[in-house]
GROMACS .gro file of C-alpha atoms in nm:
model
  264
    1UNK     CA    1   0.467  -1.636  -1.232
    2UNK     CA    2   0.211  -1.850  -1.415
    3UNK     CA    3  -0.161  -1.816  -1.352
    4UNK     CA    4  -0.187  -2.138  -1.151
    5UNK     CA    5   0.043  -1.987  -0.889
    6UNK     CA    6  -0.194  -1.698  -0.820
    7UNK     CA    7  -0.486  -1.713  -0.581
    8UNK     CA    8  -0.835  -1.585  -0.648
    9UNK     CA    9  -0.979  -1.420  -0.339
   10UNK     CA   10  -1.338  -1.394  -0.216
   11UNK     CA   11  -1.511  -1.071  -0.316
   12UNK     CA   12  -1.757  -0.896  -0.088
   13UNK     CA   13  -2.010  -0.673  -0.273
   14UNK     CA   14  -1.974  -0.302  -0.207
   15UNK     CA   15  -2.315  -0.240  -0.050
   16UNK     CA   16  -2.277  -0.529   0.192
   17UNK     CA   17  -1.923  -0.423   0.279
   18UNK     CA   18  -2.041  -0.071   0.356
   19UNK     CA   19  -2.321  -0.192   0.582
   20UNK     CA   20  -2.085  -0.431   0.758
   21UNK     CA   21  -1.818  -0.165   0.807
   22UNK     CA   22  -2.067   0.079   0.958
   23UNK     CA   23  -2.132  -0.176   1.232
   24UNK     CA   24  -1.766  -0.268   1.276
   25UNK     CA   25  -1.649   0.086   1.348
   26UNK     CA   26  -1.873   0.094   1.657
   27UNK     CA   27  -1.687  -0.201   1.815
   28UNK     CA   28  -1.342  -0.239   1.966
   29UNK     CA   29  -1.072  -0.474   1.842
   30UNK     CA   30  -1.119  -0.685   2.153
   31UNK     CA   31  -1.492  -0.718   2.081
   32UNK     CA   32  -1.421  -0.819   1.721
   33UNK     CA   33  -1.141  -1.068   1.777
   34UNK     CA   34  -1.375  -1.369   1.765
   35UNK     CA   35  -1.608  -1.229   1.497
   36UNK     CA   36  -1.405  -1.310   1.188
   37UNK     CA   37  -1.491  -1.562   0.918
   38UNK     CA   38  -1.343  -1.716   0.606
   39UNK     CA   39  -1.678  -1.718   0.427
   40UNK     CA   40  -1.996  -1.517   0.376
   41UNK     CA   41  -2.316  -1.591   0.187
   42UNK     CA   42  -2.269  -1.303  -0.057
   43UNK     CA   43  -1.911  -1.377  -0.164
   44UNK     CA   44  -1.818  -1.422  -0.530
   45UNK     CA   45  -1.497  -1.512  -0.715
   46UNK     CA   46  -1.342  -1.424  -1.048
   47UNK     CA   47  -1.410  -1.706  -1.298
   48UNK     CA   48  -1.050  -1.724  -1.424
   49UNK     CA   49  -0.700  -1.606  -1.341
   50UNK     CA   50  -0.583  -1.851  -1.077
   51UNK     CA   51  -0.694  -2.098  -0.812
   52UNK     CA   52  -0.949  -2.014  -0.547
   53UNK     CA   53  -0.780  -1.970  -0.214
   54UNK     CA   54  -0.896  -2.229   0.040
   55UNK     CA   55  -1.034  -2.171   0.388
   56UNK     CA   56  -0.717  -2.318   0.536
   57UNK     CA   57  -0.500  -2.082   0.336
   58UNK     CA   58  -0.713  -1.787   0.449
   59UNK     CA   59  -0.667  -1.898   0.809
   60UNK     CA   60  -0.291  -1.909   0.755
   61UNK     CA   61  -0.299  -1.558   0.611
   62UNK     CA   62  -0.493  -1.434   0.911
   63UNK     CA   63  -0.251  -1.606   1.147
   64UNK     CA   64   0.046  -1.443   0.975
   65UNK     CA   65  -0.105  -1.096   1.008
   66UNK     CA   66  -0.208  -1.160   1.369
   67UNK     CA   67   0.144  -1.269   1.460
   68UNK     CA   68   0.272  -0.927   1.355
   69UNK     CA   69  -0.015  -0.745   1.526
   70UNK     CA   70   0.049  -0.926   1.855
   71UNK     CA   71   0.412  -0.817   1.833
   72UNK     CA   72   0.295  -0.456   1.845
   73UNK     CA   73   0.035  -0.480   2.120
   74UNK     CA   74  -0.282  -0.620   1.960
   75UNK     CA   75  -0.558  -0.601   2.078
   76UNK     CA   76  -0.456  -0.307   2.297
   77UNK     CA   77  -0.428   0.044   2.154
   78UNK     CA   78  -0.150   0.076   1.898
   79UNK     CA   79   0.093   0.366   1.930
   80UNK     CA   80   0.212   0.577   1.639
   81UNK     CA   81   0.557   0.418   1.624
   82UNK     CA   82   0.412   0.069   1.655
   83UNK     CA   83   0.168   0.146   1.375
   84UNK     CA   84   0.448   0.243   1.139
   85UNK     CA   85   0.657  -0.067   1.203
   86UNK     CA   86   0.347  -0.287   1.188
   87UNK     CA   87   0.263  -0.142   0.847
   88UNK     CA   88   0.606  -0.219   0.706
   89UNK     CA   89   0.615  -0.576   0.835
   90UNK     CA   90   0.254  -0.644   0.739
   91UNK     CA   91   0.307  -0.507   0.388
   92UNK     CA   92   0.591  -0.750   0.329
   93UNK     CA   93   0.399  -1.048   0.469
   94UNK     CA   94   0.091  -0.966   0.261
   95UNK     CA   95   0.292  -0.935  -0.058
   96UNK     CA   96   0.489  -1.253   0.002
   97UNK     CA   97   0.197  -1.461   0.130
   98UNK     CA   98  -0.110  -1.363  -0.067
   99UNK     CA   99   0.013  -1.468  -0.414
  100UNK     CA  100  -0.209  -1.199  -0.558
  101UNK     CA  101  -0.198  -1.080  -0.919
  102UNK     CA  102  -0.223  -0.700  -0.964
  103UNK     CA  103  -0.539  -0.742  -1.172
  104UNK     CA  104  -0.704  -0.930  -0.885
  105UNK     CA  105  -0.570  -0.674  -0.636
  106UNK     CA  106  -0.739  -0.400  -0.840
  107UNK     CA  107  -1.083  -0.523  -0.737
  108UNK     CA  108  -1.218  -0.332  -0.438
  109UNK     CA  109  -1.430  -0.629  -0.330
  110UNK     CA  110  -1.118  -0.835  -0.254
  111UNK     CA  111  -1.001  -0.579   0.000
  112UNK     CA  112  -1.352  -0.544   0.141
  113UNK     CA  113  -1.347  -0.916   0.217
  114UNK     CA  114  -1.016  -0.891   0.400
  115UNK     CA  115  -1.122  -0.583   0.595
  116UNK     CA  116  -1.481  -0.674   0.679
  117UNK     CA  117  -1.477  -1.054   0.704
  118UNK     CA  118  -1.131  -1.205   0.755
  119UNK     CA  119  -0.945  -0.940   0.958
  120UNK     CA  120  -1.193  -0.683   1.095
  121UNK     CA  121  -1.039  -0.690   1.442
  122UNK     CA  122  -0.694  -0.604   1.310
  123UNK     CA  123  -0.834  -0.316   1.106
  124UNK     CA  124  -1.007  -0.178   1.414
  125UNK     CA  125  -0.693  -0.221   1.623
  126UNK     CA  126  -0.472  -0.047   1.365
  127UNK     CA  127  -0.715   0.245   1.324
  128UNK     CA  128  -0.874   0.255   1.667
  129UNK     CA  129  -0.881   0.637   1.659
  130UNK     CA  130  -1.096   0.647   1.343
  131UNK     CA  131  -1.454   0.562   1.256
  132UNK     CA  132  -1.398   0.595   0.881
  133UNK     CA  133  -1.535   0.290   0.701
  134UNK     CA  134  -1.283   0.330   0.419
  135UNK     CA  135  -1.029   0.142   0.630
  136UNK     CA  136  -1.254  -0.166   0.594
  137UNK     CA  137  -1.412  -0.111   0.252
  138UNK     CA  138  -1.212  -0.127  -0.069
  139UNK     CA  139  -1.209   0.188  -0.282
  140UNK     CA  140  -0.968   0.309  -0.550
  141UNK     CA  141  -0.828  -0.045  -0.587
  142UNK     CA  142  -0.758  -0.044  -0.214
  143UNK     CA  143  -0.442   0.149  -0.289
  144UNK     CA  144  -0.479   0.460  -0.079
  145UNK     CA  145  -0.662   0.420   0.250
  146UNK     CA  146  -0.769   0.058   0.295
  147UNK     CA  147  -0.596  -0.099   0.597
  148UNK     CA  148  -0.442  -0.382   0.395
  149UNK     CA  149  -0.484  -0.281   0.032
  150UNK     CA  150  -0.254   0.017   0.067
  151UNK     CA  151   0.012  -0.203   0.229
  152UNK     CA  152   0.001  -0.473  -0.039
  153UNK     CA  153   0.025  -0.217  -0.318
  154UNK     CA  154   0.319  -0.042  -0.156
  155UNK     CA  155   0.509  -0.368  -0.119
  156UNK     CA  156   0.422  -0.474  -0.474
  157UNK     CA  157   0.542  -0.144  -0.619
  158UNK     CA  158   0.850  -0.110  -0.399
  159UNK     CA  159   0.982  -0.465  -0.422
  160UNK     CA  160   1.282  -0.539  -0.643
  161UNK     CA  161   1.392  -0.905  -0.605
  162UNK     CA  162   1.733  -0.819  -0.751
  163UNK     CA  163   1.818  -0.589  -0.461
  164UNK     CA  164   1.998  -0.725  -0.157
  165UNK     CA  165   1.707  -0.592   0.052
  166UNK     CA  166   1.407  -0.622  -0.183
  167UNK     CA  167   1.179  -0.409   0.035
  168UNK     CA  168   1.429  -0.148   0.149
  169UNK     CA  169   1.217   0.139   0.016
  170UNK     CA  170   0.945   0.058   0.268
  171UNK     CA  171   1.199   0.117   0.544
  172UNK     CA  172   1.349   0.431   0.390
  173UNK     CA  173   1.025   0.618   0.318
  174UNK     CA  174   0.777   0.739   0.577
  175UNK     CA  175   0.397   0.726   0.563
  176UNK     CA  176   0.360   1.072   0.411
  177UNK     CA  177   0.618   0.997   0.141
  178UNK     CA  178   0.438   0.678   0.040
  179UNK     CA  179   0.096   0.842   0.041
  180UNK     CA  180   0.214   1.119  -0.189
  181UNK     CA  181   0.370   0.894  -0.449
  182UNK     CA  182   0.088   0.636  -0.455
  183UNK     CA  183  -0.169   0.912  -0.498
  184UNK     CA  184  -0.012   0.988  -0.836
  185UNK     CA  185  -0.189   0.714  -1.031
  186UNK     CA  186   0.023   0.770  -1.343
  187UNK     CA  187   0.329   0.682  -1.134
  188UNK     CA  188   0.171   0.414  -0.917
  189UNK     CA  189   0.073   0.201  -1.219
  190UNK     CA  190   0.439   0.177  -1.324
  191UNK     CA  191   0.638  -0.025  -1.067
  192UNK     CA  192   0.979   0.045  -1.223
  193UNK     CA  193   0.911   0.419  -1.230
  194UNK     CA  194   0.774   0.407  -0.875
  195UNK     CA  195   1.092   0.241  -0.747
  196UNK     CA  196   1.326   0.470  -0.936
  197UNK     CA  197   1.141   0.781  -0.823
  198UNK     CA  198   1.150   0.663  -0.461
  199UNK     CA  199   1.523   0.584  -0.473
  200UNK     CA  200   1.596   0.925  -0.622
  201UNK     CA  201   1.375   1.088  -0.359
  202UNK     CA  202   1.555   0.915  -0.073
  203UNK     CA  203   1.889   1.037  -0.206
  204UNK     CA  204   1.763   1.390  -0.272
  205UNK     CA  205   1.598   1.416   0.071
  206UNK     CA  206   1.931   1.323   0.230
  207UNK     CA  207   2.130   1.567   0.016
  208UNK     CA  208   1.882   1.851   0.069
  209UNK     CA  209   1.782   1.797   0.430
  210UNK     CA  210   1.699   2.166   0.459
  211UNK     CA  211   1.402   2.122   0.225
  212UNK     CA  212   1.071   1.986   0.356
  213UNK     CA  213   1.030   1.625   0.240
  214UNK     CA  214   0.664   1.684   0.160
  215UNK     CA  215   0.744   1.975  -0.073
  216UNK     CA  216   1.027   1.787  -0.242
  217UNK     CA  217   0.816   1.480  -0.317
  218UNK     CA  218   0.506   1.676  -0.415
  219UNK     CA  219   0.682   1.908  -0.659
  220UNK     CA  220   0.897   1.631  -0.808
  221UNK     CA  221   0.588   1.414  -0.862
  222UNK     CA  222   0.423   1.702  -1.048
  223UNK     CA  223   0.733   1.749  -1.262
  224UNK     CA  224   0.746   1.375  -1.335
  225UNK     CA  225   0.379   1.374  -1.428
  226UNK     CA  226   0.441   1.644  -1.688
  227UNK     CA  227   0.734   1.449  -1.833
  228UNK     CA  228   0.521   1.139  -1.879
  229UNK     CA  229   0.343   1.305  -2.171
  230UNK     CA  230   0.680   1.341  -2.346
  231UNK     CA  231   0.868   1.029  -2.238
  232UNK     CA  232   0.793   0.660  -2.292
  233UNK     CA  233   0.935   0.544  -1.960
  234UNK     CA  234   0.853   0.181  -2.038
  235UNK     CA  235   1.124   0.194  -2.307
  236UNK     CA  236   1.394   0.297  -2.058
  237UNK     CA  237   1.619   0.051  -1.881
  238UNK     CA  238   1.682   0.075  -1.507
  239UNK     CA  239   1.988   0.296  -1.545
  240UNK     CA  240   1.819   0.534  -1.788
  241UNK     CA  241   1.516   0.557  -1.565
  242UNK     CA  242   1.731   0.637  -1.264
  243UNK     CA  243   1.908   0.913  -1.460
  244UNK     CA  244   1.570   1.060  -1.545
  245UNK     CA  245   1.434   1.055  -1.190
  246UNK     CA  246   1.761   1.184  -1.043
  247UNK     CA  247   1.738   1.478  -1.281
  248UNK     CA  248   1.377   1.540  -1.182
  249UNK     CA  249   1.471   1.571  -0.816
  250UNK     CA  250   1.782   1.778  -0.887
  251UNK     CA  251   1.576   2.032  -1.079
  252UNK     CA  252   1.299   2.024  -0.820
  253UNK     CA  253   1.542   2.086  -0.535
  254UNK     CA  254   1.702   2.372  -0.727
  255UNK     CA  255   1.364   2.532  -0.791
  256UNK     CA  256   1.261   2.499  -0.426
  257UNK     CA  257   1.587   2.650  -0.302
  258UNK     CA  258   1.557   2.939  -0.546
  259UNK     CA  259   1.203   3.002  -0.422
  260UNK     CA  260   1.331   3.024  -0.064
  261UNK     CA  261   1.614   3.260  -0.158
  262UNK     CA  262   1.395   3.493  -0.363
  263UNK     CA  263   1.056   3.509  -0.189
  264UNK     CA  264   0.784   3.699  -0.370
   0.00000   0.00000   0.00000
């Protein structure tokens, strides 16, 4: 994709985002539903890298997210199951609609704008049981806990256009699985490795249903992290990468089963 096809998004400075978020967490989604904007006096943009997104395009983005939220009960309290399905659908819409380059997505201020200015009501609805401002304010590239940043990054990393279902990994993995693998920054910066590791995990979790998914993913991620110092994964093709990650999970599962059989 050439640079002219990417959008540059408004950036809300960190200190203003934090102050704004502290006020937002005291309100309900219903109270915030008319308090969104497409602009703010403190917004800035990157000087290069794409075209500035217009107000109309921002309104279309908001409308797309709201359509999904309404499907799952917005602005009323969202249930756990609704939250999960909302996340998957919203992740796909964000990735397909935003036309966002990873370098632009790495700026916390972009996610702060979405959370604090454009879609504060949806953030509050999705996390109505929390008063943590991190759901509104971008931190750690928005990848881990931001209401929308974490969803965009998951879709970006998981998507393979060559697959019949490009986003199938988002449906196969649960919230805890995705949190664990994205928290490994050495894995999360490599989309091909991320996808291969997740595919291998899904297969291993099915084959070794007796093992806790959390333990399997955590220990395999550690093993993969150690291998990264010895293996140039960028030089591997898709098949070679899959062989590597399959082996990682096979050895991890074996080690976990041995630990269960021979407790200390």
